[in-house]
């Protein structure tokens, strides 16, 4: 496993304003990925950018499940595995 931080792989920096808060599980699944395959269209889509995009444009709650409203939302949920058993357990407690 590389010790290079994901944001540096893509030419970014590790200054505070360039970082995003994420749980360890989501962060490990994201890794250096900036894109993924939209499970609905099977086409390449960008991942959600928490500092440039609005959360509620791309995601909505359906009970304990997070649902993607757009290709970006669906792809981010899939790549980060945001509806994993661990996430569902945390949300139910
Ligand atoms: Zn998470």
PDB file of N, CA and C and ligand atoms in Angstrom:
ATOM      1  N   UNK A   1       0.849  -1.186   0.000  1.00  0.00           N
ATOM      2  CA  UNK A   1       0.000   0.000   0.000  1.00  0.00           C
ATOM      3  C   UNK A   1       0.887   1.238   0.000  1.00  0.00           C
ATOM      4  N   UNK A   2       0.602   2.177  -0.866  1.00  0.00           N
ATOM      5  CA  UNK A   2       1.384   3.405  -0.961  1.00  0.00           C
ATOM      6  C   UNK A   2       1.136   4.289   0.244  1.00  0.00           C
ATOM      7  N   UNK A   3       2.175   5.016   0.653  1.00  0.00           N
ATOM      8  CA  UNK A   3       1.989   5.954   1.756  1.00  0.00           C
ATOM      9  C   UNK A   3       1.688   7.355   1.231  1.00  0.00           C
ATOM     10  N   UNK A   4       1.649   7.530  -0.094  1.00  0.00           N
ATOM     11  CA  UNK A   4       1.325   8.831  -0.660  1.00  0.00           C
ATOM     12  C   UNK A   4      -0.154   9.134  -0.435  1.00  0.00           C
ATOM     13  N   UNK A   5      -0.423  10.310   0.106  1.00  0.00           N
ATOM     14  CA  UNK A   5      -1.807  10.685   0.363  1.00  0.00           C
ATOM     15  C   UNK A   5      -2.549  10.866  -0.951  1.00  0.00           C
ATOM     16  N   UNK A   6      -3.836  10.446  -0.999  1.00  0.00           N
ATOM     17  CA  UNK A   6      -4.610  10.530  -2.242  1.00  0.00           C
ATOM     18  C   UNK A   6      -4.597  11.905  -2.888  1.00  0.00           C
ATOM     19  N   UNK A   7      -4.763  12.971  -2.082  1.00  0.00           N
ATOM     20  CA  UNK A   7      -4.832  14.300  -2.681  1.00  0.00           C
ATOM     21  C   UNK A   7      -3.520  14.679  -3.344  1.00  0.00           C
ATOM     22  N   UNK A   8      -2.392  14.113  -2.862  1.00  0.00           N
ATOM     23  CA  UNK A   8      -1.096  14.415  -3.474  1.00  0.00           C
ATOM     24  C   UNK A   8      -0.906  13.651  -4.776  1.00  0.00           C
ATOM     25  N   UNK A   9      -1.490  12.458  -4.850  1.00  0.00           N
ATOM     26  CA  UNK A   9      -1.409  11.688  -6.093  1.00  0.00           C
ATOM     27  C   UNK A   9      -1.991  12.497  -7.239  1.00  0.00           C
ATOM     28  N   UNK A  10      -3.041  13.260  -6.954  1.00  0.00           N
ATOM     29  CA  UNK A  10      -3.713  14.035  -7.998  1.00  0.00           C
ATOM     30  C   UNK A  10      -3.266  15.482  -8.032  1.00  0.00           C
ATOM     31  N   UNK A  11      -2.119  15.776  -7.432  1.00  0.00           N
ATOM     32  CA  UNK A  11      -1.531  17.110  -7.545  1.00  0.00           C
ATOM     33  C   UNK A  11      -2.061  18.116  -6.543  1.00  0.00           C
ATOM     34  N   UNK A  12      -2.839  17.670  -5.575  1.00  0.00           N
ATOM     35  CA  UNK A  12      -3.348  18.579  -4.553  1.00  0.00           C
ATOM     36  C   UNK A  12      -2.365  18.697  -3.403  1.00  0.00           C
ATOM     37  N   UNK A  13      -2.786  19.395  -2.366  1.00  0.00           N
ATOM     38  CA  UNK A  13      -1.939  19.556  -1.195  1.00  0.00           C
ATOM     39  C   UNK A  13      -2.681  19.028   0.023  1.00  0.00           C
ATOM     40  N   UNK A  14      -1.949  18.935   1.143  1.00  0.00           N
ATOM     41  CA  UNK A  14      -2.592  18.484   2.368  1.00  0.00           C
ATOM     42  C   UNK A  14      -2.848  19.652   3.321  1.00  0.00           C
ATOM     43  N   UNK A  15      -2.952  20.877   2.778  1.00  0.00           N
ATOM     44  CA  UNK A  15      -3.348  21.995   3.641  1.00  0.00           C
ATOM     45  C   UNK A  15      -4.792  21.752   4.080  1.00  0.00           C
ATOM     46  N   UNK A  16      -5.141  22.297   5.238  1.00  0.00           N
ATOM     47  CA  UNK A  16      -6.429  22.003   5.855  1.00  0.00           C
ATOM     48  C   UNK A  16      -7.597  22.243   4.902  1.00  0.00           C
ATOM     49  N   UNK A  17      -7.573  23.354   4.161  1.00  0.00           N
ATOM     50  CA  UNK A  17      -8.699  23.685   3.287  1.00  0.00           C
ATOM     51  C   UNK A  17      -8.860  22.712   2.129  1.00  0.00           C
ATOM     52  N   UNK A  18      -7.861  21.872   1.899  1.00  0.00           N
ATOM     53  CA  UNK A  18      -7.941  20.898   0.804  1.00  0.00           C
ATOM     54  C   UNK A  18      -8.352  19.511   1.305  1.00  0.00           C
ATOM     55  N   UNK A  19      -8.665  19.401   2.589  1.00  0.00           N
ATOM     56  CA  UNK A  19      -9.017  18.105   3.163  1.00  0.00           C
ATOM     57  C   UNK A  19     -10.509  18.050   3.461  1.00  0.00           C
ATOM     58  N   UNK A  20     -11.035  16.842   3.548  1.00  0.00           N
ATOM     59  CA  UNK A  20     -12.442  16.652   3.887  1.00  0.00           C
ATOM     60  C   UNK A  20     -12.539  15.627   5.006  1.00  0.00           C
ATOM     61  N   UNK A  21     -13.441  15.869   5.916  1.00  0.00           N
ATOM     62  CA  UNK A  21     -13.663  14.946   7.027  1.00  0.00           C
ATOM     63  C   UNK A  21     -14.436  13.729   6.518  1.00  0.00           C
ATOM     64  N   UNK A  22     -13.954  12.538   6.854  1.00  0.00           N
ATOM     65  CA  UNK A  22     -14.636  11.310   6.439  1.00  0.00           C
ATOM     66  C   UNK A  22     -14.387  10.245   7.485  1.00  0.00           C
ATOM     67  N   UNK A  23     -15.339   9.325   7.628  1.00  0.00           N
ATOM     68  CA  UNK A  23     -15.100   8.225   8.555  1.00  0.00           C
ATOM     69  C   UNK A  23     -14.043   7.304   7.934  1.00  0.00           C
ATOM     70  N   UNK A  24     -13.390   6.522   8.772  1.00  0.00           N
ATOM     71  CA  UNK A  24     -12.274   5.697   8.306  1.00  0.00           C
ATOM     72  C   UNK A  24     -12.723   4.705   7.233  1.00  0.00           C
ATOM     73  N   UNK A  25     -13.929   4.172   7.392  1.00  0.00           N
ATOM     74  CA  UNK A  25     -14.441   3.183   6.444  1.00  0.00           C
ATOM     75  C   UNK A  25     -14.626   3.819   5.056  1.00  0.00           C
ATOM     76  N   UNK A  26     -15.293   4.962   5.002  1.00  0.00           N
ATOM     77  CA  UNK A  26     -15.489   5.666   3.728  1.00  0.00           C
ATOM     78  C   UNK A  26     -14.144   6.082   3.141  1.00  0.00           C
ATOM     79  N   UNK A  27     -13.257   6.578   3.996  1.00  0.00           N
ATOM     80  CA  UNK A  27     -11.965   7.056   3.512  1.00  0.00           C
ATOM     81  C   UNK A  27     -11.152   5.925   2.897  1.00  0.00           C
ATOM     82  N   UNK A  28     -11.179   4.751   3.526  1.00  0.00           N
ATOM     83  CA  UNK A  28     -10.430   3.610   2.985  1.00  0.00           C
ATOM     84  C   UNK A  28     -11.023   3.150   1.661  1.00  0.00           C
ATOM     85  N   UNK A  29     -12.341   3.179   1.539  1.00  0.00           N
ATOM     86  CA  UNK A  29     -12.961   2.787   0.277  1.00  0.00           C
ATOM     87  C   UNK A  29     -12.706   3.822  -0.821  1.00  0.00           C
ATOM     88  N   UNK A  30     -12.686   5.090  -0.440  1.00  0.00           N
ATOM     89  CA  UNK A  30     -12.447   6.128  -1.457  1.00  0.00           C
ATOM     90  C   UNK A  30     -11.034   6.006  -2.008  1.00  0.00           C
ATOM     91  N   UNK A  31     -10.042   5.858  -1.085  1.00  0.00           N
ATOM     92  CA  UNK A  31      -8.659   5.805  -1.532  1.00  0.00           C
ATOM     93  C   UNK A  31      -8.353   6.995  -2.422  1.00  0.00           C
ATOM     94  N   UNK A  32      -7.618   6.787  -3.507  1.00  0.00           N
ATOM     95  CA  UNK A  32      -7.292   7.902  -4.398  1.00  0.00           C
ATOM     96  C   UNK A  32      -8.352   8.126  -5.485  1.00  0.00           C
ATOM     97  N   UNK A  33      -9.460   7.392  -5.441  1.00  0.00           N
ATOM     98  CA  UNK A  33     -10.447   7.473  -6.515  1.00  0.00           C
ATOM     99  C   UNK A  33     -11.098   8.856  -6.602  1.00  0.00           C
ATOM    100  N   UNK A  34     -11.259   9.336  -7.797  1.00  0.00           N
ATOM    101  CA  UNK A  34     -11.996  10.578  -8.065  1.00  0.00           C
ATOM    102  C   UNK A  34     -13.244  10.289  -8.884  1.00  0.00           C
ATOM    103  N   UNK A  35     -13.325   9.075  -9.434  1.00  0.00           N
ATOM    104  CA  UNK A  35     -14.457   8.666 -10.271  1.00  0.00           C
ATOM    105  C   UNK A  35     -14.811   7.217  -9.953  1.00  0.00           C
ATOM    106  N   UNK A  36     -15.936   6.780 -10.508  1.00  0.00           N
ATOM    107  CA  UNK A  36     -16.350   5.383 -10.380  1.00  0.00           C
ATOM    108  C   UNK A  36     -17.400   5.107 -11.429  1.00  0.00           C
ATOM    109  N   UNK A  37     -17.988   3.915 -11.377  1.00  0.00           N
ATOM    110  CA  UNK A  37     -19.025   3.540 -12.333  1.00  0.00           C
ATOM    111  C   UNK A  37     -20.393   3.728 -11.678  1.00  0.00           C
ATOM    112  N   UNK A  38     -21.229   4.525 -12.308  1.00  0.00           N
ATOM    113  CA  UNK A  38     -22.599   4.735 -11.821  1.00  0.00           C
ATOM    114  C   UNK A  38     -23.337   3.405 -11.911  1.00  0.00           C
ATOM    115  N   UNK A  39     -23.864   2.883 -10.780  1.00  0.00           N
ATOM    116  CA  UNK A  39     -24.538   1.577 -10.813  1.00  0.00           C
ATOM    117  C   UNK A  39     -25.793   1.577 -11.684  1.00  0.00           C
ATOM    118  N   UNK A  40     -26.395   2.714 -11.964  1.00  0.00           N
ATOM    119  CA  UNK A  40     -27.600   2.759 -12.790  1.00  0.00           C
ATOM    120  C   UNK A  40     -27.262   2.786 -14.281  1.00  0.00           C
ATOM    121  N   UNK A  41     -26.365   3.682 -14.665  1.00  0.00           N
ATOM    122  CA  UNK A  41     -26.081   3.863 -16.098  1.00  0.00           C
ATOM    123  C   UNK A  41     -24.895   3.038 -16.579  1.00  0.00           C
ATOM    124  N   UNK A  42     -24.096   2.518 -15.625  1.00  0.00           N
ATOM    125  CA  UNK A  42     -22.865   1.779 -15.927  1.00  0.00           C
ATOM    126  C   UNK A  42     -21.829   2.652 -16.634  1.00  0.00           C
ATOM    127  N   UNK A  43     -21.988   3.966 -16.490  1.00  0.00           N
ATOM    128  CA  UNK A  43     -21.036   4.891 -17.102  1.00  0.00           C
ATOM    129  C   UNK A  43     -20.155   5.517 -16.032  1.00  0.00           C
ATOM    130  N   UNK A  44     -18.981   5.984 -16.460  1.00  0.00           N
ATOM    131  CA  UNK A  44     -18.049   6.634 -15.548  1.00  0.00           C
ATOM    132  C   UNK A  44     -18.662   7.932 -15.017  1.00  0.00           C
ATOM    133  N   UNK A  45     -18.527   8.157 -13.716  1.00  0.00           N
ATOM    134  CA  UNK A  45     -19.039   9.388 -13.110  1.00  0.00           C
ATOM    135  C   UNK A  45     -18.050   9.859 -12.057  1.00  0.00           C
ATOM    136  N   UNK A  46     -18.034  11.171 -11.854  1.00  0.00           N
ATOM    137  CA  UNK A  46     -17.185  11.738 -10.808  1.00  0.00           C
ATOM    138  C   UNK A  46     -17.749  11.399  -9.438  1.00  0.00           C
ATOM    139  N   UNK A  47     -16.871  11.404  -8.429  1.00  0.00           N
ATOM    140  CA  UNK A  47     -17.315  11.289  -7.041  1.00  0.00           C
ATOM    141  C   UNK A  47     -17.707  12.666  -6.526  1.00  0.00           C
ATOM    142  N   UNK A  48     -18.545  12.677  -5.511  1.00  0.00           N
ATOM    143  CA  UNK A  48     -18.988  13.913  -4.875  1.00  0.00           C
ATOM    144  C   UNK A  48     -17.791  14.690  -4.342  1.00  0.00           C
ATOM    145  N   UNK A  49     -17.795  15.990  -4.562  1.00  0.00           N
ATOM    146  CA  UNK A  49     -16.749  16.874  -4.034  1.00  0.00           C
ATOM    147  C   UNK A  49     -17.362  17.720  -2.921  1.00  0.00           C
ATOM    148  N   UNK A  50     -17.027  17.418  -1.649  1.00  0.00           N
ATOM    149  CA  UNK A  50     -17.725  18.053  -0.526  1.00  0.00           C
ATOM    150  C   UNK A  50     -17.514  19.555  -0.409  1.00  0.00           C
ATOM    151  N   UNK A  51     -16.493  20.102  -1.020  1.00  0.00           N
ATOM    152  CA  UNK A  51     -16.283  21.554  -0.904  1.00  0.00           C
ATOM    153  C   UNK A  51     -16.796  22.323  -2.120  1.00  0.00           C
ATOM    154  N   UNK A  52     -17.097  21.616  -3.194  1.00  0.00           N
ATOM    155  CA  UNK A  52     -17.548  22.296  -4.413  1.00  0.00           C
ATOM    156  C   UNK A  52     -18.999  22.001  -4.767  1.00  0.00           C
ATOM    157  N   UNK A  53     -19.573  20.949  -4.167  1.00  0.00           N
ATOM    158  CA  UNK A  53     -20.932  20.547  -4.525  1.00  0.00           C
ATOM    159  C   UNK A  53     -21.815  20.514  -3.289  1.00  0.00           C
ATOM    160  N   UNK A  54     -23.123  20.623  -3.516  1.00  0.00           N
ATOM    161  CA  UNK A  54     -24.080  20.606  -2.410  1.00  0.00           C
ATOM    162  C   UNK A  54     -24.567  19.183  -2.160  1.00  0.00           C
ATOM    163  N   UNK A  55     -24.477  18.769  -0.879  1.00  0.00           N
ATOM    164  CA  UNK A  55     -24.828  17.407  -0.495  1.00  0.00           C
ATOM    165  C   UNK A  55     -26.258  17.071  -0.906  1.00  0.00           C
ATOM    166  N   UNK A  56     -27.198  17.983  -0.623  1.00  0.00           N
ATOM    167  CA  UNK A  56     -28.609  17.656  -0.848  1.00  0.00           C
ATOM    168  C   UNK A  56     -29.004  17.651  -2.327  1.00  0.00           C
ATOM    169  N   UNK A  57     -28.135  18.078  -3.209  1.00  0.00           N
ATOM    170  CA  UNK A  57     -28.407  17.942  -4.641  1.00  0.00           C
ATOM    171  C   UNK A  57     -28.120  16.523  -5.132  1.00  0.00           C
ATOM    172  N   UNK A  58     -27.266  15.803  -4.389  1.00  0.00           N
ATOM    173  CA  UNK A  58     -26.801  14.500  -4.857  1.00  0.00           C
ATOM    174  C   UNK A  58     -27.240  13.319  -4.000  1.00  0.00           C
ATOM    175  N   UNK A  59     -27.690  13.600  -2.759  1.00  0.00           N
ATOM    176  CA  UNK A  59     -28.035  12.511  -1.832  1.00  0.00           C
ATOM    177  C   UNK A  59     -29.358  12.794  -1.135  1.00  0.00           C
ATOM    178  N   UNK A  60     -30.016  11.724  -0.710  1.00  0.00           N
ATOM    179  CA  UNK A  60     -31.181  11.859   0.166  1.00  0.00           C
ATOM    180  C   UNK A  60     -31.278  10.614   1.038  1.00  0.00           C
ATOM    181  N   UNK A  61     -31.861  10.781   2.216  1.00  0.00           N
ATOM    182  CA  UNK A  61     -32.048   9.662   3.138  1.00  0.00           C
ATOM    183  C   UNK A  61     -33.338   8.949   2.818  1.00  0.00           C
ATOM    184  N   UNK A  62     -33.286   7.630   2.809  1.00  0.00           N
ATOM    185  CA  UNK A  62     -34.469   6.769   2.714  1.00  0.00           C
ATOM    186  C   UNK A  62     -34.373   5.813   3.896  1.00  0.00           C
ATOM    187  N   UNK A  63     -34.882   6.277   5.022  1.00  0.00           N
ATOM    188  CA  UNK A  63     -34.691   5.526   6.261  1.00  0.00           C
ATOM    189  C   UNK A  63     -33.218   5.561   6.633  1.00  0.00           C
ATOM    190  N   UNK A  64     -32.662   4.383   6.883  1.00  0.00           N
ATOM    191  CA  UNK A  64     -31.242   4.308   7.235  1.00  0.00           C
ATOM    192  C   UNK A  64     -30.350   4.330   6.005  1.00  0.00           C
ATOM    193  N   UNK A  65     -30.958   4.162   4.831  1.00  0.00           N
ATOM    194  CA  UNK A  65     -30.181   4.084   3.596  1.00  0.00           C
ATOM    195  C   UNK A  65     -29.958   5.461   2.992  1.00  0.00           C
ATOM    196  N   UNK A  66     -28.752   5.675   2.513  1.00  0.00           N
ATOM    197  CA  UNK A  66     -28.433   6.871   1.764  1.00  0.00           C
ATOM    198  C   UNK A  66     -28.674   6.552   0.288  1.00  0.00           C
ATOM    199  N   UNK A  67     -29.427   7.400  -0.406  1.00  0.00           N
ATOM    200  CA  UNK A  67     -29.733   7.178  -1.821  1.00  0.00           C
ATOM    201  C   UNK A  67     -29.115   8.286  -2.654  1.00  0.00           C
ATOM    202  N   UNK A  68     -28.625   7.909  -3.828  1.00  0.00           N
ATOM    203  CA  UNK A  68     -28.066   8.884  -4.736  1.00  0.00           C
ATOM    204  C   UNK A  68     -29.141   9.451  -5.643  1.00  0.00           C
ATOM    205  N   UNK A  69     -29.219  10.769  -5.750  1.00  0.00           N
ATOM    206  CA  UNK A  69     -30.193  11.429  -6.616  1.00  0.00           C
ATOM    207  C   UNK A  69     -29.615  11.679  -8.009  1.00  0.00           C
ATOM    208  N   UNK A  70     -28.315  11.593  -8.130  1.00  0.00           N
ATOM    209  CA  UNK A  70     -27.618  11.874  -9.388  1.00  0.00           C
ATOM    210  C   UNK A  70     -26.568  10.784  -9.614  1.00  0.00           C
ATOM    211  N   UNK A  71     -25.956  10.817 -10.782  1.00  0.00           N
ATOM    212  CA  UNK A  71     -24.859   9.875 -11.063  1.00  0.00           C
ATOM    213  C   UNK A  71     -23.741  10.056 -10.042  1.00  0.00           C
ATOM    214  N   UNK A  72     -23.455  11.290  -9.701  1.00  0.00           N
ATOM    215  CA  UNK A  72     -22.415  11.567  -8.699  1.00  0.00           C
ATOM    216  C   UNK A  72     -22.795  10.952  -7.361  1.00  0.00           C
ATOM    217  N   UNK A  73     -24.030  11.130  -6.933  1.00  0.00           N
ATOM    218  CA  UNK A  73     -24.466  10.566  -5.658  1.00  0.00           C
ATOM    219  C   UNK A  73     -24.416   9.046  -5.664  1.00  0.00           C
ATOM    220  N   UNK A  74     -24.999   8.443  -6.694  1.00  0.00           N
ATOM    221  CA  UNK A  74     -25.020   6.969  -6.772  1.00  0.00           C
ATOM    222  C   UNK A  74     -23.613   6.386  -6.809  1.00  0.00           C
ATOM    223  N   UNK A  75     -22.739   7.016  -7.579  1.00  0.00           N
ATOM    224  CA  UNK A  75     -21.380   6.514  -7.726  1.00  0.00           C
ATOM    225  C   UNK A  75     -20.597   6.666  -6.432  1.00  0.00           C
ATOM    226  N   UNK A  76     -20.778   7.790  -5.752  1.00  0.00           N
ATOM    227  CA  UNK A  76     -20.069   8.013  -4.485  1.00  0.00           C
ATOM    228  C   UNK A  76     -20.507   6.998  -3.441  1.00  0.00           C
ATOM    229  N   UNK A  77     -21.815   6.746  -3.351  1.00  0.00           N
ATOM    230  CA  UNK A  77     -22.312   5.756  -2.395  1.00  0.00           C
ATOM    231  C   UNK A  77     -21.729   4.386  -2.708  1.00  0.00           C
ATOM    232  N   UNK A  78     -21.652   4.043  -3.967  1.00  0.00           N
ATOM    233  CA  UNK A  78     -21.135   2.732  -4.347  1.00  0.00           C
ATOM    234  C   UNK A  78     -19.639   2.607  -4.052  1.00  0.00           C
ATOM    235  N   UNK A  79     -18.859   3.581  -4.496  1.00  0.00           N
ATOM    236  CA  UNK A  79     -17.402   3.494  -4.327  1.00  0.00           C
ATOM    237  C   UNK A  79     -17.024   3.527  -2.843  1.00  0.00           C
ATOM    238  N   UNK A  80     -17.676   4.384  -2.071  1.00  0.00           N
ATOM    239  CA  UNK A  80     -17.342   4.508  -0.647  1.00  0.00           C
ATOM    240  C   UNK A  80     -18.067   3.473   0.210  1.00  0.00           C
ATOM    241  N   UNK A  81     -18.947   2.675  -0.418  1.00  0.00           N
ATOM    242  CA  UNK A  81     -19.707   1.638   0.299  1.00  0.00           C
ATOM    243  C   UNK A  81     -20.461   2.243   1.479  1.00  0.00           C
ATOM    244  N   UNK A  82     -21.180   3.340   1.208  1.00  0.00           N
ATOM    245  CA  UNK A  82     -21.784   4.140   2.266  1.00  0.00           C
ATOM    246  C   UNK A  82     -23.044   3.525   2.866  1.00  0.00           C
ATOM    247  N   UNK A  83     -23.507   2.398   2.320  1.00  0.00           N
ATOM    248  CA  UNK A  83     -24.633   1.682   2.932  1.00  0.00           C
ATOM    249  C   UNK A  83     -24.180   0.305   3.423  1.00  0.00           C
ATOM    250  N   UNK A  84     -22.923   0.216   3.851  1.00  0.00           N
ATOM    251  CA  UNK A  84     -22.399  -1.049   4.372  1.00  0.00           C
ATOM    252  C   UNK A  84     -23.114  -1.428   5.667  1.00  0.00           C
ATOM    253  N   UNK A  85     -22.974  -2.689   6.054  1.00  0.00           N
ATOM    254  CA  UNK A  85     -23.565  -3.140   7.317  1.00  0.00           C
ATOM    255  C   UNK A  85     -23.098  -2.272   8.484  1.00  0.00           C
ATOM    256  N   UNK A  86     -21.812  -1.921   8.494  1.00  0.00           N
ATOM    257  CA  UNK A  86     -21.282  -1.087   9.588  1.00  0.00           C
ATOM    258  C   UNK A  86     -21.967   0.273   9.611  1.00  0.00           C
ATOM    259  N   UNK A  87     -22.160   0.870   8.430  1.00  0.00           N
ATOM    260  CA  UNK A  87     -22.816   2.177   8.393  1.00  0.00           C
ATOM    261  C   UNK A  87     -24.264   2.064   8.858  1.00  0.00           C
ATOM    262  N   UNK A  88     -24.953   1.016   8.412  1.00  0.00           N
ATOM    263  CA  UNK A  88     -26.367   0.843   8.803  1.00  0.00           C
ATOM    264  C   UNK A  88     -26.481   0.626  10.306  1.00  0.00           C
ATOM    265  N   UNK A  89     -25.542  -0.140  10.862  1.00  0.00           N
ATOM    266  CA  UNK A  89     -25.543  -0.377  12.300  1.00  0.00           C
ATOM    267  C   UNK A  89     -25.335   0.937  13.059  1.00  0.00           C
ATOM    268  N   UNK A  90     -24.374   1.733  12.615  1.00  0.00           N
ATOM    269  CA  UNK A  90     -24.127   3.027  13.266  1.00  0.00           C
ATOM    270  C   UNK A  90     -25.362   3.928  13.177  1.00  0.00           C
ATOM    271  N   UNK A  91     -26.010   3.947  12.015  1.00  0.00           N
ATOM    272  CA  UNK A  91     -27.169   4.836  11.835  1.00  0.00           C
ATOM    273  C   UNK A  91     -28.375   4.381  12.647  1.00  0.00           C
ATOM    274  N   UNK A  92     -28.428   3.101  12.974  1.00  0.00           N
ATOM    275  CA  UNK A  92     -29.595   2.601  13.699  1.00  0.00           C
ATOM    276  C   UNK A  92     -29.444   2.766  15.208  1.00  0.00           C
ATOM    277  N   UNK A  93     -28.247   3.132  15.672  1.00  0.00           N
ATOM    278  CA  UNK A  93     -28.032   3.246  17.126  1.00  0.00           C
ATOM    279  C   UNK A  93     -28.201   4.660  17.626  1.00  0.00           C
TER     280      UNK A  93
HETATM  281 ZN1  LIG B   1     -18.517   6.336   6.317  1.00  0.00          ZN
END
